[in-house]
PDB file of C-alpha atoms in Angstrom:
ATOM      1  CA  UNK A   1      14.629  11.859 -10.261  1.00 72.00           C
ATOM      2  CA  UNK A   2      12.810  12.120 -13.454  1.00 81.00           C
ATOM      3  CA  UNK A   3      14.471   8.227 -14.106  1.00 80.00           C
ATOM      4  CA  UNK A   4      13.105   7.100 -11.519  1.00 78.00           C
ATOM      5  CA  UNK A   5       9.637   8.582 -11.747  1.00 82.00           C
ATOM      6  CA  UNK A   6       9.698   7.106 -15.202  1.00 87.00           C
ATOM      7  CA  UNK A   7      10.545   3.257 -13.593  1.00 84.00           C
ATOM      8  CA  UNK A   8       7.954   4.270 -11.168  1.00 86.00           C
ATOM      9  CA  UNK A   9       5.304   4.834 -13.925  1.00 89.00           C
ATOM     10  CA  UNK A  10       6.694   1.312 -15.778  1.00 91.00           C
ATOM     11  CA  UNK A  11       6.386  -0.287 -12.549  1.00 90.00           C
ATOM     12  CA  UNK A  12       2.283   0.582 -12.083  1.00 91.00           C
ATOM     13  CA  UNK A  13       1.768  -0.240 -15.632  1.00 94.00           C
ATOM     14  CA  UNK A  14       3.086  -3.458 -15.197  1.00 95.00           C
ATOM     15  CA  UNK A  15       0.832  -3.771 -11.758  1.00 95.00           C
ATOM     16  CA  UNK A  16      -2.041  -2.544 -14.398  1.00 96.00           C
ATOM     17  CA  UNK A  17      -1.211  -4.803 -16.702  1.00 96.00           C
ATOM     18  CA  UNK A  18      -1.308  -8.000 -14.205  1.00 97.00           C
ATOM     19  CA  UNK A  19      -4.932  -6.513 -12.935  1.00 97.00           C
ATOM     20  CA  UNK A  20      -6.408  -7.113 -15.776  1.00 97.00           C
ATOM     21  CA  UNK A  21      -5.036 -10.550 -16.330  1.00 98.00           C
ATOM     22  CA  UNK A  22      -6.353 -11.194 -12.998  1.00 98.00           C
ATOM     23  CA  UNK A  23      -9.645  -9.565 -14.042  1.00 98.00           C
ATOM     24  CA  UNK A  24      -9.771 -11.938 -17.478  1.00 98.00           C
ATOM     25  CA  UNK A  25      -9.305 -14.594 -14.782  1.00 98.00           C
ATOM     26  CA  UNK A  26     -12.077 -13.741 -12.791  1.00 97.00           C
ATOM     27  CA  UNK A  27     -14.532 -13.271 -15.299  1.00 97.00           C
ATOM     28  CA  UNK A  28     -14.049 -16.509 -16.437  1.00 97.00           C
ATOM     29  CA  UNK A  29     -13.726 -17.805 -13.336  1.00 97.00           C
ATOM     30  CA  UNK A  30     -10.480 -19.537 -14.089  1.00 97.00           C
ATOM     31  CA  UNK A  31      -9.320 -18.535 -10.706  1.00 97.00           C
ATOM     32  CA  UNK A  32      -9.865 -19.376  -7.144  1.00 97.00           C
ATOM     33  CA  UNK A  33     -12.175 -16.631  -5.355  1.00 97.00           C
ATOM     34  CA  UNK A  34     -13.499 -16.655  -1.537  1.00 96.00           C
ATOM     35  CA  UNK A  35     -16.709 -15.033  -3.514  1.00 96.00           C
ATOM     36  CA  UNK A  36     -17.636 -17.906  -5.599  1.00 96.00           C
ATOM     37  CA  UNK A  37     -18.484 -21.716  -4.837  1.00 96.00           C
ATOM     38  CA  UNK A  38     -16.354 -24.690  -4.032  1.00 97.00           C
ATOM     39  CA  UNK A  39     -17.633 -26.147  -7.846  1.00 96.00           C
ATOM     40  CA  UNK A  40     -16.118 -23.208  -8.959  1.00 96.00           C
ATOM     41  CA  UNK A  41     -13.342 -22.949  -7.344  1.00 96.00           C
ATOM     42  CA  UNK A  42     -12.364 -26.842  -7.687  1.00 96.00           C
ATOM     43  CA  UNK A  43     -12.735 -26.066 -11.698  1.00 96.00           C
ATOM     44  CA  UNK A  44     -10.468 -23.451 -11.630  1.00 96.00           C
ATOM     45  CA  UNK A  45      -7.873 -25.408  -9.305  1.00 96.00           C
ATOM     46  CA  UNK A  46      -7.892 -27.870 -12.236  1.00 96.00           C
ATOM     47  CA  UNK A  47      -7.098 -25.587 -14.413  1.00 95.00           C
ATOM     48  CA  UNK A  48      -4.944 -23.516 -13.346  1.00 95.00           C
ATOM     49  CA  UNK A  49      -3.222 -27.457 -12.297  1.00 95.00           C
ATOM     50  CA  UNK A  50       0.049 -28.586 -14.972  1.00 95.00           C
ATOM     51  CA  UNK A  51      -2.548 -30.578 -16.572  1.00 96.00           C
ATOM     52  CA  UNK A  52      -5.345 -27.993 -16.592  1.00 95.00           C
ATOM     53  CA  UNK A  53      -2.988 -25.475 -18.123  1.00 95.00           C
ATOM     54  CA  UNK A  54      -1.593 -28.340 -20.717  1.00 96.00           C
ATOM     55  CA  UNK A  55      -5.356 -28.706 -22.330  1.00 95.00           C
ATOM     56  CA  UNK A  56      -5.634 -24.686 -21.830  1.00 95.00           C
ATOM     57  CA  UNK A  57      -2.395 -24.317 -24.341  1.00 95.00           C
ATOM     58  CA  UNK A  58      -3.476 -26.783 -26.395  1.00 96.00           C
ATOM     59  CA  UNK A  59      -6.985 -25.198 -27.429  1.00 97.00           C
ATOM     60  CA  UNK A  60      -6.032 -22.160 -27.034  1.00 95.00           C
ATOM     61  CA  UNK A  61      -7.695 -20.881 -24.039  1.00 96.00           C
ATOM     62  CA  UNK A  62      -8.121 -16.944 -22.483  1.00 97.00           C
ATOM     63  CA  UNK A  63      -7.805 -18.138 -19.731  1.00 97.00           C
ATOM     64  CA  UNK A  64      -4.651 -20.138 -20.069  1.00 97.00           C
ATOM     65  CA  UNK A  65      -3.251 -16.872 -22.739  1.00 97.00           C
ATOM     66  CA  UNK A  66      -3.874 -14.467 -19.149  1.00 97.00           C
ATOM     67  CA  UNK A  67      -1.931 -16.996 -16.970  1.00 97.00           C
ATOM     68  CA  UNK A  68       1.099 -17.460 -20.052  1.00 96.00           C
ATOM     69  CA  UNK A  69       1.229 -13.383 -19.456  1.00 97.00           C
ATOM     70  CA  UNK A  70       0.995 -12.949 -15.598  1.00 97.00           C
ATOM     71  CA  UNK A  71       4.101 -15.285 -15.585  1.00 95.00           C
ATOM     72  CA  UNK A  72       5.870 -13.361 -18.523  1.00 95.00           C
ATOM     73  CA  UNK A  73       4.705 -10.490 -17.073  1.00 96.00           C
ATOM     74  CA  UNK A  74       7.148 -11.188 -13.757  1.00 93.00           C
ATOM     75  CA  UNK A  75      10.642 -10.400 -15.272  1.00 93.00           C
ATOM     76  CA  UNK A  76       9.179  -6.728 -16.520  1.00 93.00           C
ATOM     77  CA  UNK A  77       8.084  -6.172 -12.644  1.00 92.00           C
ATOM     78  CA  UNK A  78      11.678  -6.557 -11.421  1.00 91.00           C
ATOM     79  CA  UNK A  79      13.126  -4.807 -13.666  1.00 91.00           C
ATOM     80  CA  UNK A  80      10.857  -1.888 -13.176  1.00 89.00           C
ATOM     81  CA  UNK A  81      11.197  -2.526  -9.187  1.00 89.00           C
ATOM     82  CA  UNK A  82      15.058  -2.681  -9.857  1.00 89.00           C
ATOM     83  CA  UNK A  83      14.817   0.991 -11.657  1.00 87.00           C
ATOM     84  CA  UNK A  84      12.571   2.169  -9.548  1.00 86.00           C
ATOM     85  CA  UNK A  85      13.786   1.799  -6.124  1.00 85.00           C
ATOM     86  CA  UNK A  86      17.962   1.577  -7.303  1.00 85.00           C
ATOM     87  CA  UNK A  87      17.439  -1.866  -5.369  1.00 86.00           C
ATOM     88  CA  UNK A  88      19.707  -3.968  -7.042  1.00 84.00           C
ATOM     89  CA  UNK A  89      18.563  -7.496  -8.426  1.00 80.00           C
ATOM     90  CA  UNK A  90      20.511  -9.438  -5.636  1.00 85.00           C
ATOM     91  CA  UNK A  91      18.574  -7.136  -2.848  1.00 86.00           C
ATOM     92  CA  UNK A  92      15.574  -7.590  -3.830  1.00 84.00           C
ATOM     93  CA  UNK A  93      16.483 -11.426  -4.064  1.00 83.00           C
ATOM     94  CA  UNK A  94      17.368 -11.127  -0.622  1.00 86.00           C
ATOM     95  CA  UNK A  95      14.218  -8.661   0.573  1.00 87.00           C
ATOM     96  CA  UNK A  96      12.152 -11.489   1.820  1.00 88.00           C
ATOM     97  CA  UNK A  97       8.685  -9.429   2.234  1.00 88.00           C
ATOM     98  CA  UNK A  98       9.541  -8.337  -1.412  1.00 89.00           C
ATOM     99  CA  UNK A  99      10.042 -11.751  -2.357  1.00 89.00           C
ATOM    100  CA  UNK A 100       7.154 -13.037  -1.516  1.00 91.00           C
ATOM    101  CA  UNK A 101       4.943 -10.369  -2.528  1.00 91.00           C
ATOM    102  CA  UNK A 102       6.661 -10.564  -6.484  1.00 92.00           C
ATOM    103  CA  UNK A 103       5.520 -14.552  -6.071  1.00 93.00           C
ATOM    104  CA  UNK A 104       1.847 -14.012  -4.879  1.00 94.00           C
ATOM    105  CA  UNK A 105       1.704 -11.051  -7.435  1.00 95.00           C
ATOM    106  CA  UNK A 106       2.586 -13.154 -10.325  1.00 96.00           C
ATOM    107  CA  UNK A 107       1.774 -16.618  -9.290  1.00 96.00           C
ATOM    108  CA  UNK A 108      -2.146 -17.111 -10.979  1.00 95.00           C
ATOM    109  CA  UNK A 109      -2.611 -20.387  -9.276  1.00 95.00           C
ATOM    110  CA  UNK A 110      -3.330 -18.714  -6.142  1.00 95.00           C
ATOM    111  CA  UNK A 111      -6.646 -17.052  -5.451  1.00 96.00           C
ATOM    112  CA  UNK A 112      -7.012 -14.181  -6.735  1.00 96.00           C
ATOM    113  CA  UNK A 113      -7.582 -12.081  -3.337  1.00 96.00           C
ATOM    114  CA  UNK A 114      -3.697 -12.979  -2.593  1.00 96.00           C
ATOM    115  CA  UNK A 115      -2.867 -11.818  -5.713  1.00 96.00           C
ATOM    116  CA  UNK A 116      -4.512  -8.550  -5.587  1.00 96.00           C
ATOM    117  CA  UNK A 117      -3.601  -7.943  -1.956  1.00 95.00           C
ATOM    118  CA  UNK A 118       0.215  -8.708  -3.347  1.00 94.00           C
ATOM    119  CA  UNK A 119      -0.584  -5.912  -6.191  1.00 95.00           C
ATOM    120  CA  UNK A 120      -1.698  -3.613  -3.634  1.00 95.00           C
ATOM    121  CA  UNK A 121       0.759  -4.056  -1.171  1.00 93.00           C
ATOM    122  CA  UNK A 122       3.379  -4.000  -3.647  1.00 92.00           C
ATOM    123  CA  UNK A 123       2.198  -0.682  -5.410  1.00 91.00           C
ATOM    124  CA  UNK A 124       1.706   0.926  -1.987  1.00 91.00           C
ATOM    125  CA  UNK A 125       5.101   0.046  -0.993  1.00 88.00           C
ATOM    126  CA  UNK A 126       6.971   1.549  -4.380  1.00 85.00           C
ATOM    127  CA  UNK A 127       4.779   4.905  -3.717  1.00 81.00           C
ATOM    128  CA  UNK A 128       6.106   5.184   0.212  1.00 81.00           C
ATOM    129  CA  UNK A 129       9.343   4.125  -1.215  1.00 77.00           C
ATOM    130  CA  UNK A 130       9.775   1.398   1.490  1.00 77.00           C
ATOM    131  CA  UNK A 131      11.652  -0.775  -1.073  1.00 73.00           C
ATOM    132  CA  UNK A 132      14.836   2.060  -1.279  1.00 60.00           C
ATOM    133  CA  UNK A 133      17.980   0.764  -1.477  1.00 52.00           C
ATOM    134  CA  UNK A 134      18.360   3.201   2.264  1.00 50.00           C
ATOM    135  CA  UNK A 135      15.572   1.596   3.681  1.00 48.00           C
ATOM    136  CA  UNK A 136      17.210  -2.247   3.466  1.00 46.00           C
ATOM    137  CA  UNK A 137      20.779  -1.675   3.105  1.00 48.00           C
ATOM    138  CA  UNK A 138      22.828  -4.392   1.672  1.00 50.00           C
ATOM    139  CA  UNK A 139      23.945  -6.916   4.275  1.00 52.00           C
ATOM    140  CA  UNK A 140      27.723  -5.950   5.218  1.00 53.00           C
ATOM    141  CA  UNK A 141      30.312  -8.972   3.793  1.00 58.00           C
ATOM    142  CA  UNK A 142      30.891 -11.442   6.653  1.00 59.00           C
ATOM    143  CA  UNK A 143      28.138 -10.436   8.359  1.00 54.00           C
ATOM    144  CA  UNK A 144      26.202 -13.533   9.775  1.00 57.00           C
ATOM    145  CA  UNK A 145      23.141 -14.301   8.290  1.00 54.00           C
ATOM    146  CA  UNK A 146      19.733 -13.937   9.941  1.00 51.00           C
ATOM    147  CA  UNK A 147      18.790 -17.063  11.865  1.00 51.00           C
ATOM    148  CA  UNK A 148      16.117 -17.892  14.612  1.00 53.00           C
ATOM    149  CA  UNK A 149      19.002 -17.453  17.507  1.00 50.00           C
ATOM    150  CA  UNK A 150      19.907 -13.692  16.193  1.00 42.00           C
ATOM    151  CA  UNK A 151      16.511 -12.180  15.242  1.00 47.00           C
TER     152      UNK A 151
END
């Protein structure tokens, strides 16, 4: 219990942590935002584009430095998911909703109201503990694999 509650606490400081990349973001306006203009918003497409964040390495850019540690910061989030919930690295690979919300929460080319949304969503669900390993057991070997025609 008190293992866990310590992965739970390395888990929102992570979260924390990728806020206020997000937040270096969006004061400089490096990042898409439905509250700012399509000028804007088409600079910081470029930028956060392979070429954008070429030039932002190359000078040395905040910007491009809060992007380098959103996407460093993703390996620390599953493990602190993985010791949190006792999911194991293969479940959560296979925990589509999960999935998708580590991507959007890490993924600073997106806007940055997906990738808060993903931060909240995420923290909310490691607080209800909706991401146990009871609440998605494993699949059972030789069980068939979800498709359109057994949903």
């Amino acid at each position: 219990e008190e293992k866990q509650s310590r992965a739970q606490e390395d888990a929102a400081a992570v979260i924390a942590s990728l806020r206020s990349q997000y937040d270096v973001l969006d004061k400089n306006s490096a990042i898409q935002s439905t509250s700012r203009g399509a000028a804007s918003n088409i600079g910081a497409s470029i930028g956060s584009s392979a070429i954008g964040q070429a030039f932002g390495r190359a000078v040395g850019s905040e910007s491009q430095s809060a992007r380098n540690q959103i996407v460093m910061a993703r390996p620390a989030l599953v493990s602190a998911i993985v010791r949190a919930t006792g999911m194991s690295a293969k479940s959560i690979d296979s925990n589509a909703e999960l999935k998708l919300m580590l991507m959007t929460a890490t993924d600073p080319t997106l806007d940055i109201q997906a990738n808060k949304a993903a931060l909240d969503r995420l923290e909310q669900s490691l607080v209800s503990g909706k991401f146990s390993p009871e609440s998605n057991p494993a699949p059972k070997p030789g069980a068939p694999k979800p498709s359109v025609s057994n949903w």
